[in-house]
Amino acid sequence: MAWRHVLLFSCLSALVVLSVLQEGAGASVRSRQVVGQETQKGGEQKIFMQESDASNFLKRRSKRSPKSQDEVNAENRQKARADELRREYYEEQRNEYENFVEEQNDEQEERSREAIEQWRQWHYDGLYPSYLYNRHHI
């Protein structure tokens, strides 16, 4: 007799749970419909799109479907433009560095030339070319 009570109680509780779930699902659907109607009535802000439009949008191209030729061309143009900008940037940097190095070398050559000229003037003994450079080692 006790097992009949347990069986009856479990069936009634399952029936109550199912009825609550049905009411909850109906309430959530109703609230979504009300929200959709309010957004359509407002008309100022279109945040949500129609369900048919959304499904068409998702059916049009999924993640695994091939890209259209227009998409491929646009991506290739973007990549080519990025490569061109990168190439121009590095070429400009290289030119600036080369100019800097050339200026440094010119300055160094000028300083060493001046130092050599001063040394020659200081050590000049009146003979041309100077005696120090024409010595013969015996």
mmCIF file with all atom_site columns, C-alpha atoms in Angstrom:
data_model
loop_
_atom_site.group_PDB
_atom_site.id
_atom_site.type_symbol
_atom_site.label_atom_id
_atom_site.label_alt_id
_atom_site.label_comp_id
_atom_site.label_asym_id
_atom_site.label_entity_id
_atom_site.label_seq_id
_atom_site.pdbx_PDB_ins_code
_atom_site.Cartn_x
_atom_site.Cartn_y
_atom_site.Cartn_z
_atom_site.occupancy
_atom_site.B_iso_or_equiv
_atom_site.pdbx_formal_charge
_atom_site.auth_seq_id
_atom_site.auth_comp_id
_atom_site.auth_asym_id
_atom_site.auth_atom_id
_atom_site.pdbx_PDB_model_num
ATOM 1   C CA . MET A 1 1   ? 0.000   0.000  0.000   1.00 0.00 ? 1   MET A CA 1
ATOM 2   C CA . ALA A 1 2   ? 2.880   2.366  0.715   1.00 0.00 ? 2   ALA A CA 1
ATOM 3   C CA . TRP A 1 3   ? 4.312   1.931  -2.767  1.00 0.00 ? 3   TRP A CA 1
ATOM 4   C CA . ARG A 1 4   ? 0.958   3.051  -4.246  1.00 0.00 ? 4   ARG A CA 1
ATOM 5   C CA . HIS A 1 5   ? 1.157   6.278  -2.249  1.00 0.00 ? 5   HIS A CA 1
ATOM 6   C CA . VAL A 1 6   ? 4.737   6.850  -3.404  1.00 0.00 ? 6   VAL A CA 1
ATOM 7   C CA . LEU A 1 7   ? 3.770   6.223  -7.046  1.00 0.00 ? 7   LEU A CA 1
ATOM 8   C CA . LEU A 1 8   ? 0.747   8.515  -6.842  1.00 0.00 ? 8   LEU A CA 1
ATOM 9   C CA . PHE A 1 9   ? 2.738   11.253 -5.135  1.00 0.00 ? 9   PHE A CA 1
ATOM 10  C CA . SER A 1 10  ? 5.560   11.091 -7.732  1.00 0.00 ? 10  SER A CA 1
ATOM 11  C CA . CYS A 1 11  ? 3.050   11.261 -10.633 1.00 0.00 ? 11  CYS A CA 1
ATOM 12  C CA . LEU A 1 12  ? 1.309   14.283 -9.114  1.00 0.00 ? 12  LEU A CA 1
ATOM 13  C CA . SER A 1 13  ? 4.621   16.074 -8.519  1.00 0.00 ? 13  SER A CA 1
ATOM 14  C CA . ALA A 1 14  ? 5.716   15.376 -12.107 1.00 0.00 ? 14  ALA A CA 1
ATOM 15  C CA . LEU A 1 15  ? 2.395   16.754 -13.365 1.00 0.00 ? 15  LEU A CA 1
ATOM 16  C CA . VAL A 1 16  ? 2.826   19.920 -11.282 1.00 0.00 ? 16  VAL A CA 1
ATOM 17  C CA . VAL A 1 17  ? 6.429   20.415 -12.509 1.00 0.00 ? 17  VAL A CA 1
ATOM 18  C CA . LEU A 1 18  ? 5.388   20.003 -16.150 1.00 0.00 ? 18  LEU A CA 1
ATOM 19  C CA . SER A 1 19  ? 2.539   22.475 -15.811 1.00 0.00 ? 19  SER A CA 1
ATOM 20  C CA . VAL A 1 20  ? 4.884   25.030 -14.211 1.00 0.00 ? 20  VAL A CA 1
ATOM 21  C CA . LEU A 1 21  ? 7.425   24.565 -17.003 1.00 0.00 ? 21  LEU A CA 1
ATOM 22  C CA . GLN A 1 22  ? 4.741   25.043 -19.647 1.00 0.00 ? 22  GLN A CA 1
ATOM 23  C CA . GLU A 1 23  ? 3.530   28.231 -18.018 1.00 0.00 ? 23  GLU A CA 1
ATOM 24  C CA . GLY A 1 24  ? 7.100   29.534 -17.716 1.00 0.00 ? 24  GLY A CA 1
ATOM 25  C CA . ALA A 1 25  ? 7.814   28.852 -21.384 1.00 0.00 ? 25  ALA A CA 1
ATOM 26  C CA . GLY A 1 26  ? 4.582   30.543 -22.393 1.00 0.00 ? 26  GLY A CA 1
ATOM 27  C CA . ALA A 1 27  ? 5.398   33.556 -20.247 1.00 0.00 ? 27  ALA A CA 1
ATOM 28  C CA . SER A 1 28  ? 8.870   33.877 -21.724 1.00 0.00 ? 28  SER A CA 1
ATOM 29  C CA . VAL A 1 29  ? 7.506   33.671 -25.271 1.00 0.00 ? 29  VAL A CA 1
ATOM 30  C CA . ARG A 1 30  ? 4.858   36.257 -24.456 1.00 0.00 ? 30  ARG A CA 1
ATOM 31  C CA . SER A 1 31  ? 7.425   38.609 -22.938 1.00 0.00 ? 31  SER A CA 1
ATOM 32  C CA . ARG A 1 32  ? 9.637   38.271 -26.035 1.00 0.00 ? 32  ARG A CA 1
ATOM 33  C CA . GLN A 1 33  ? 6.693   39.008 -28.283 1.00 0.00 ? 33  GLN A CA 1
ATOM 34  C CA . VAL A 1 34  ? 5.783   42.053 -26.206 1.00 0.00 ? 34  VAL A CA 1
ATOM 35  C CA . VAL A 1 35  ? 9.364   43.338 -26.348 1.00 0.00 ? 35  VAL A CA 1
ATOM 36  C CA . GLY A 1 36  ? 9.423   42.818 -30.128 1.00 0.00 ? 36  GLY A CA 1
ATOM 37  C CA . GLN A 1 37  ? 6.147   44.700 -30.534 1.00 0.00 ? 37  GLN A CA 1
ATOM 38  C CA . GLU A 1 38  ? 7.384   47.566 -28.373 1.00 0.00 ? 38  GLU A CA 1
ATOM 39  C CA . THR A 1 39  ? 10.530  47.927 -30.453 1.00 0.00 ? 39  THR A CA 1
ATOM 40  C CA . GLN A 1 40  ? 8.537   47.856 -33.661 1.00 0.00 ? 40  GLN A CA 1
ATOM 41  C CA . LYS A 1 41  ? 6.088   50.423 -32.335 1.00 0.00 ? 41  LYS A CA 1
ATOM 42  C CA . GLY A 1 42  ? 8.833   52.786 -31.202 1.00 0.00 ? 42  GLY A CA 1
ATOM 43  C CA . GLY A 1 43  ? 10.459  52.794 -34.612 1.00 0.00 ? 43  GLY A CA 1
ATOM 44  C CA . GLU A 1 44  ? 13.153  55.171 -33.392 1.00 0.00 ? 44  GLU A CA 1
ATOM 45  C CA . GLN A 1 45  ? 15.672  52.472 -32.649 1.00 0.00 ? 45  GLN A CA 1
ATOM 46  C CA . LYS A 1 46  ? 15.781  49.306 -34.700 1.00 0.00 ? 46  LYS A CA 1
ATOM 47  C CA . ILE A 1 47  ? 17.946  47.020 -32.641 1.00 0.00 ? 47  ILE A CA 1
ATOM 48  C CA . PHE A 1 48  ? 16.260  43.724 -33.425 1.00 0.00 ? 48  PHE A CA 1
ATOM 49  C CA . MET A 1 49  ? 15.663  42.407 -36.917 1.00 0.00 ? 49  MET A CA 1
ATOM 50  C CA . GLN A 1 50  ? 12.839  40.185 -38.037 1.00 0.00 ? 50  GLN A CA 1
ATOM 51  C CA . GLU A 1 51  ? 13.337  36.487 -37.526 1.00 0.00 ? 51  GLU A CA 1
ATOM 52  C CA . SER A 1 52  ? 13.089  35.777 -41.261 1.00 0.00 ? 52  SER A CA 1
ATOM 53  C CA . ASP A 1 53  ? 15.722  38.434 -41.996 1.00 0.00 ? 53  ASP A CA 1
ATOM 54  C CA . ALA A 1 54  ? 18.025  36.980 -39.359 1.00 0.00 ? 54  ALA A CA 1
ATOM 55  C CA . SER A 1 55  ? 17.675  33.441 -40.698 1.00 0.00 ? 55  SER A CA 1
ATOM 56  C CA . ASN A 1 56  ? 18.289  34.669 -44.256 1.00 0.00 ? 56  ASN A CA 1
ATOM 57  C CA . PHE A 1 57  ? 21.351  36.548 -43.055 1.00 0.00 ? 57  PHE A CA 1
ATOM 58  C CA . LEU A 1 58  ? 22.730  33.468 -41.329 1.00 0.00 ? 58  LEU A CA 1
ATOM 59  C CA . LYS A 1 59  ? 21.859  31.183 -44.253 1.00 0.00 ? 59  LYS A CA 1
ATOM 60  C CA . ARG A 1 60  ? 23.522  33.503 -46.742 1.00 0.00 ? 60  ARG A CA 1
ATOM 61  C CA . ARG A 1 61  ? 27.023  32.666 -45.541 1.00 0.00 ? 61  ARG A CA 1
ATOM 62  C CA . SER A 1 62  ? 28.047  30.406 -42.709 1.00 0.00 ? 62  SER A CA 1
ATOM 63  C CA . LYS A 1 63  ? 31.563  30.181 -41.294 1.00 0.00 ? 63  LYS A CA 1
ATOM 64  C CA . ARG A 1 64  ? 32.530  27.246 -43.478 1.00 0.00 ? 64  ARG A CA 1
ATOM 65  C CA . SER A 1 65  ? 31.031  28.396 -46.741 1.00 0.00 ? 65  SER A CA 1
ATOM 66  C CA . PRO A 1 66  ? 33.391  29.928 -49.304 1.00 0.00 ? 66  PRO A CA 1
ATOM 67  C CA . LYS A 1 67  ? 33.726  33.681 -49.492 1.00 0.00 ? 67  LYS A CA 1
ATOM 68  C CA . SER A 1 68  ? 32.293  35.565 -52.414 1.00 0.00 ? 68  SER A CA 1
ATOM 69  C CA . GLN A 1 69  ? 34.677  36.981 -55.003 1.00 0.00 ? 69  GLN A CA 1
ATOM 70  C CA . ASP A 1 70  ? 33.879  40.509 -53.824 1.00 0.00 ? 70  ASP A CA 1
ATOM 71  C CA . GLU A 1 71  ? 34.899  39.617 -50.260 1.00 0.00 ? 71  GLU A CA 1
ATOM 72  C CA . VAL A 1 72  ? 38.106  37.987 -51.495 1.00 0.00 ? 72  VAL A CA 1
ATOM 73  C CA . ASN A 1 73  ? 38.928  41.017 -53.664 1.00 0.00 ? 73  ASN A CA 1
ATOM 74  C CA . ALA A 1 74  ? 38.268  43.426 -50.787 1.00 0.00 ? 74  ALA A CA 1
ATOM 75  C CA . GLU A 1 75  ? 40.487  41.437 -48.426 1.00 0.00 ? 75  GLU A CA 1
ATOM 76  C CA . ASN A 1 76  ? 43.248  41.262 -51.029 1.00 0.00 ? 76  ASN A CA 1
ATOM 77  C CA . ARG A 1 77  ? 43.049  45.030 -51.567 1.00 0.00 ? 77  ARG A CA 1
ATOM 78  C CA . GLN A 1 78  ? 43.308  45.590 -47.812 1.00 0.00 ? 78  GLN A CA 1
ATOM 79  C CA . LYS A 1 79  ? 46.310  43.270 -47.546 1.00 0.00 ? 79  LYS A CA 1
ATOM 80  C CA . ALA A 1 80  ? 48.015  44.911 -50.525 1.00 0.00 ? 80  ALA A CA 1
ATOM 81  C CA . ARG A 1 81  ? 47.441  48.376 -49.056 1.00 0.00 ? 81  ARG A CA 1
ATOM 82  C CA . ALA A 1 82  ? 48.802  47.278 -45.664 1.00 0.00 ? 82  ALA A CA 1
ATOM 83  C CA . ASP A 1 83  ? 51.881  45.766 -47.352 1.00 0.00 ? 83  ASP A CA 1
ATOM 84  C CA . GLU A 1 84  ? 52.432  48.943 -49.344 1.00 0.00 ? 84  GLU A CA 1
ATOM 85  C CA . LEU A 1 85  ? 52.178  51.131 -46.230 1.00 0.00 ? 85  LEU A CA 1
ATOM 86  C CA . ARG A 1 86  ? 54.544  48.833 -44.342 1.00 0.00 ? 86  ARG A CA 1
ATOM 87  C CA . ARG A 1 87  ? 57.035  48.890 -47.241 1.00 0.00 ? 87  ARG A CA 1
ATOM 88  C CA . GLU A 1 88  ? 56.885  52.684 -47.464 1.00 0.00 ? 88  GLU A CA 1
ATOM 89  C CA . TYR A 1 89  ? 57.372  53.026 -43.709 1.00 0.00 ? 89  TYR A CA 1
ATOM 90  C CA . TYR A 1 90  ? 60.438  50.773 -43.628 1.00 0.00 ? 90  TYR A CA 1
ATOM 91  C CA . GLU A 1 91  ? 61.886  52.423 -46.734 1.00 0.00 ? 91  GLU A CA 1
ATOM 92  C CA . GLU A 1 92  ? 61.495  55.823 -45.091 1.00 0.00 ? 92  GLU A CA 1
ATOM 93  C CA . GLN A 1 93  ? 63.133  54.557 -41.901 1.00 0.00 ? 93  GLN A CA 1
ATOM 94  C CA . ARG A 1 94  ? 66.006  53.060 -43.896 1.00 0.00 ? 94  ARG A CA 1
ATOM 95  C CA . ASN A 1 95  ? 66.517  56.312 -45.830 1.00 0.00 ? 95  ASN A CA 1
ATOM 96  C CA . GLU A 1 96  ? 66.552  58.332 -42.622 1.00 0.00 ? 96  GLU A CA 1
ATOM 97  C CA . TYR A 1 97  ? 69.119  55.971 -41.082 1.00 0.00 ? 97  TYR A CA 1
ATOM 98  C CA . GLU A 1 98  ? 71.294  56.059 -44.205 1.00 0.00 ? 98  GLU A CA 1
ATOM 99  C CA . ASN A 1 99  ? 71.212  59.864 -44.208 1.00 0.00 ? 99  ASN A CA 1
ATOM 100 C CA . PHE A 1 100 ? 72.114  59.929 -40.524 1.00 0.00 ? 100 PHE A CA 1
ATOM 101 C CA . VAL A 1 101 ? 75.026  57.534 -41.038 1.00 0.00 ? 101 VAL A CA 1
ATOM 102 C CA . GLU A 1 102 ? 76.241  59.512 -44.046 1.00 0.00 ? 102 GLU A CA 1
ATOM 103 C CA . GLU A 1 103 ? 76.175  62.755 -42.042 1.00 0.00 ? 103 GLU A CA 1
ATOM 104 C CA . GLN A 1 104 ? 78.060  61.103 -39.185 1.00 0.00 ? 104 GLN A CA 1
ATOM 105 C CA . ASN A 1 105 ? 80.711  59.790 -41.581 1.00 0.00 ? 105 ASN A CA 1
ATOM 106 C CA . ASP A 1 106 ? 81.036  63.186 -43.252 1.00 0.00 ? 106 ASP A CA 1
ATOM 107 C CA . GLU A 1 107 ? 81.495  64.882 -39.881 1.00 0.00 ? 107 GLU A CA 1
ATOM 108 C CA . GLN A 1 108 ? 84.077  62.291 -38.841 1.00 0.00 ? 108 GLN A CA 1
ATOM 109 C CA . GLU A 1 109 ? 85.975  62.700 -42.107 1.00 0.00 ? 109 GLU A CA 1
ATOM 110 C CA . GLU A 1 110 ? 85.913  66.489 -41.702 1.00 0.00 ? 110 GLU A CA 1
ATOM 111 C CA . ARG A 1 111 ? 87.260  66.270 -38.135 1.00 0.00 ? 111 ARG A CA 1
ATOM 112 C CA . SER A 1 112 ? 90.014  63.855 -39.120 1.00 0.00 ? 112 SER A CA 1
ATOM 113 C CA . ARG A 1 113 ? 90.940  65.967 -42.174 1.00 0.00 ? 113 ARG A CA 1
ATOM 114 C CA . GLU A 1 114 ? 91.201  69.063 -39.980 1.00 0.00 ? 114 GLU A CA 1
ATOM 115 C CA . ALA A 1 115 ? 93.312  67.197 -37.448 1.00 0.00 ? 115 ALA A CA 1
ATOM 116 C CA . ILE A 1 116 ? 95.638  65.900 -40.163 1.00 0.00 ? 116 ILE A CA 1
ATOM 117 C CA . GLU A 1 117 ? 95.961  69.374 -41.671 1.00 0.00 ? 117 GLU A CA 1
ATOM 118 C CA . GLN A 1 118 ? 96.798  70.850 -38.268 1.00 0.00 ? 118 GLN A CA 1
ATOM 119 C CA . TRP A 1 119 ? 99.383  68.141 -37.675 1.00 0.00 ? 119 TRP A CA 1
ATOM 120 C CA . ARG A 1 120 ? 100.987 68.818 -41.052 1.00 0.00 ? 120 ARG A CA 1
ATOM 121 C CA . GLN A 1 121 ? 101.112 72.567 -40.408 1.00 0.00 ? 121 GLN A CA 1
ATOM 122 C CA . TRP A 1 122 ? 102.651 72.064 -36.968 1.00 0.00 ? 122 TRP A CA 1
ATOM 123 C CA . HIS A 1 123 ? 105.279 69.595 -38.175 1.00 0.00 ? 123 HIS A CA 1
ATOM 124 C CA . TYR A 1 124 ? 106.131 71.309 -41.460 1.00 0.00 ? 124 TYR A CA 1
ATOM 125 C CA . ASP A 1 125 ? 109.900 71.908 -41.675 1.00 0.00 ? 125 ASP A CA 1
ATOM 126 C CA . GLY A 1 126 ? 110.003 74.065 -44.798 1.00 0.00 ? 126 GLY A CA 1
ATOM 127 C CA . LEU A 1 127 ? 110.753 71.287 -47.241 1.00 0.00 ? 127 LEU A CA 1
ATOM 128 C CA . TYR A 1 128 ? 108.177 70.110 -49.723 1.00 0.00 ? 128 TYR A CA 1
ATOM 129 C CA . PRO A 1 129 ? 107.018 67.468 -49.455 1.00 0.00 ? 129 PRO A CA 1
ATOM 130 C CA . SER A 1 130 ? 107.681 67.389 -45.777 1.00 0.00 ? 130 SER A CA 1
ATOM 131 C CA . TYR A 1 131 ? 110.796 65.690 -44.549 1.00 0.00 ? 131 TYR A CA 1
ATOM 132 C CA . LEU A 1 132 ? 108.946 63.240 -42.317 1.00 0.00 ? 132 LEU A CA 1
ATOM 133 C CA . TYR A 1 133 ? 107.145 61.678 -45.258 1.00 0.00 ? 133 TYR A CA 1
ATOM 134 C CA . ASN A 1 134 ? 110.256 61.391 -47.470 1.00 0.00 ? 134 ASN A CA 1
ATOM 135 C CA . ARG A 1 135 ? 112.609 59.721 -45.064 1.00 0.00 ? 135 ARG A CA 1
ATOM 136 C CA . HIS A 1 136 ? 114.364 56.677 -46.395 1.00 0.00 ? 136 HIS A CA 1
ATOM 137 C CA . HIS A 1 137 ? 114.982 53.934 -43.917 1.00 0.00 ? 137 HIS A CA 1
ATOM 138 C CA . ILE A 1 138 ? 118.447 52.495 -44.220 1.00 0.00 ? 138 ILE A CA 1
#
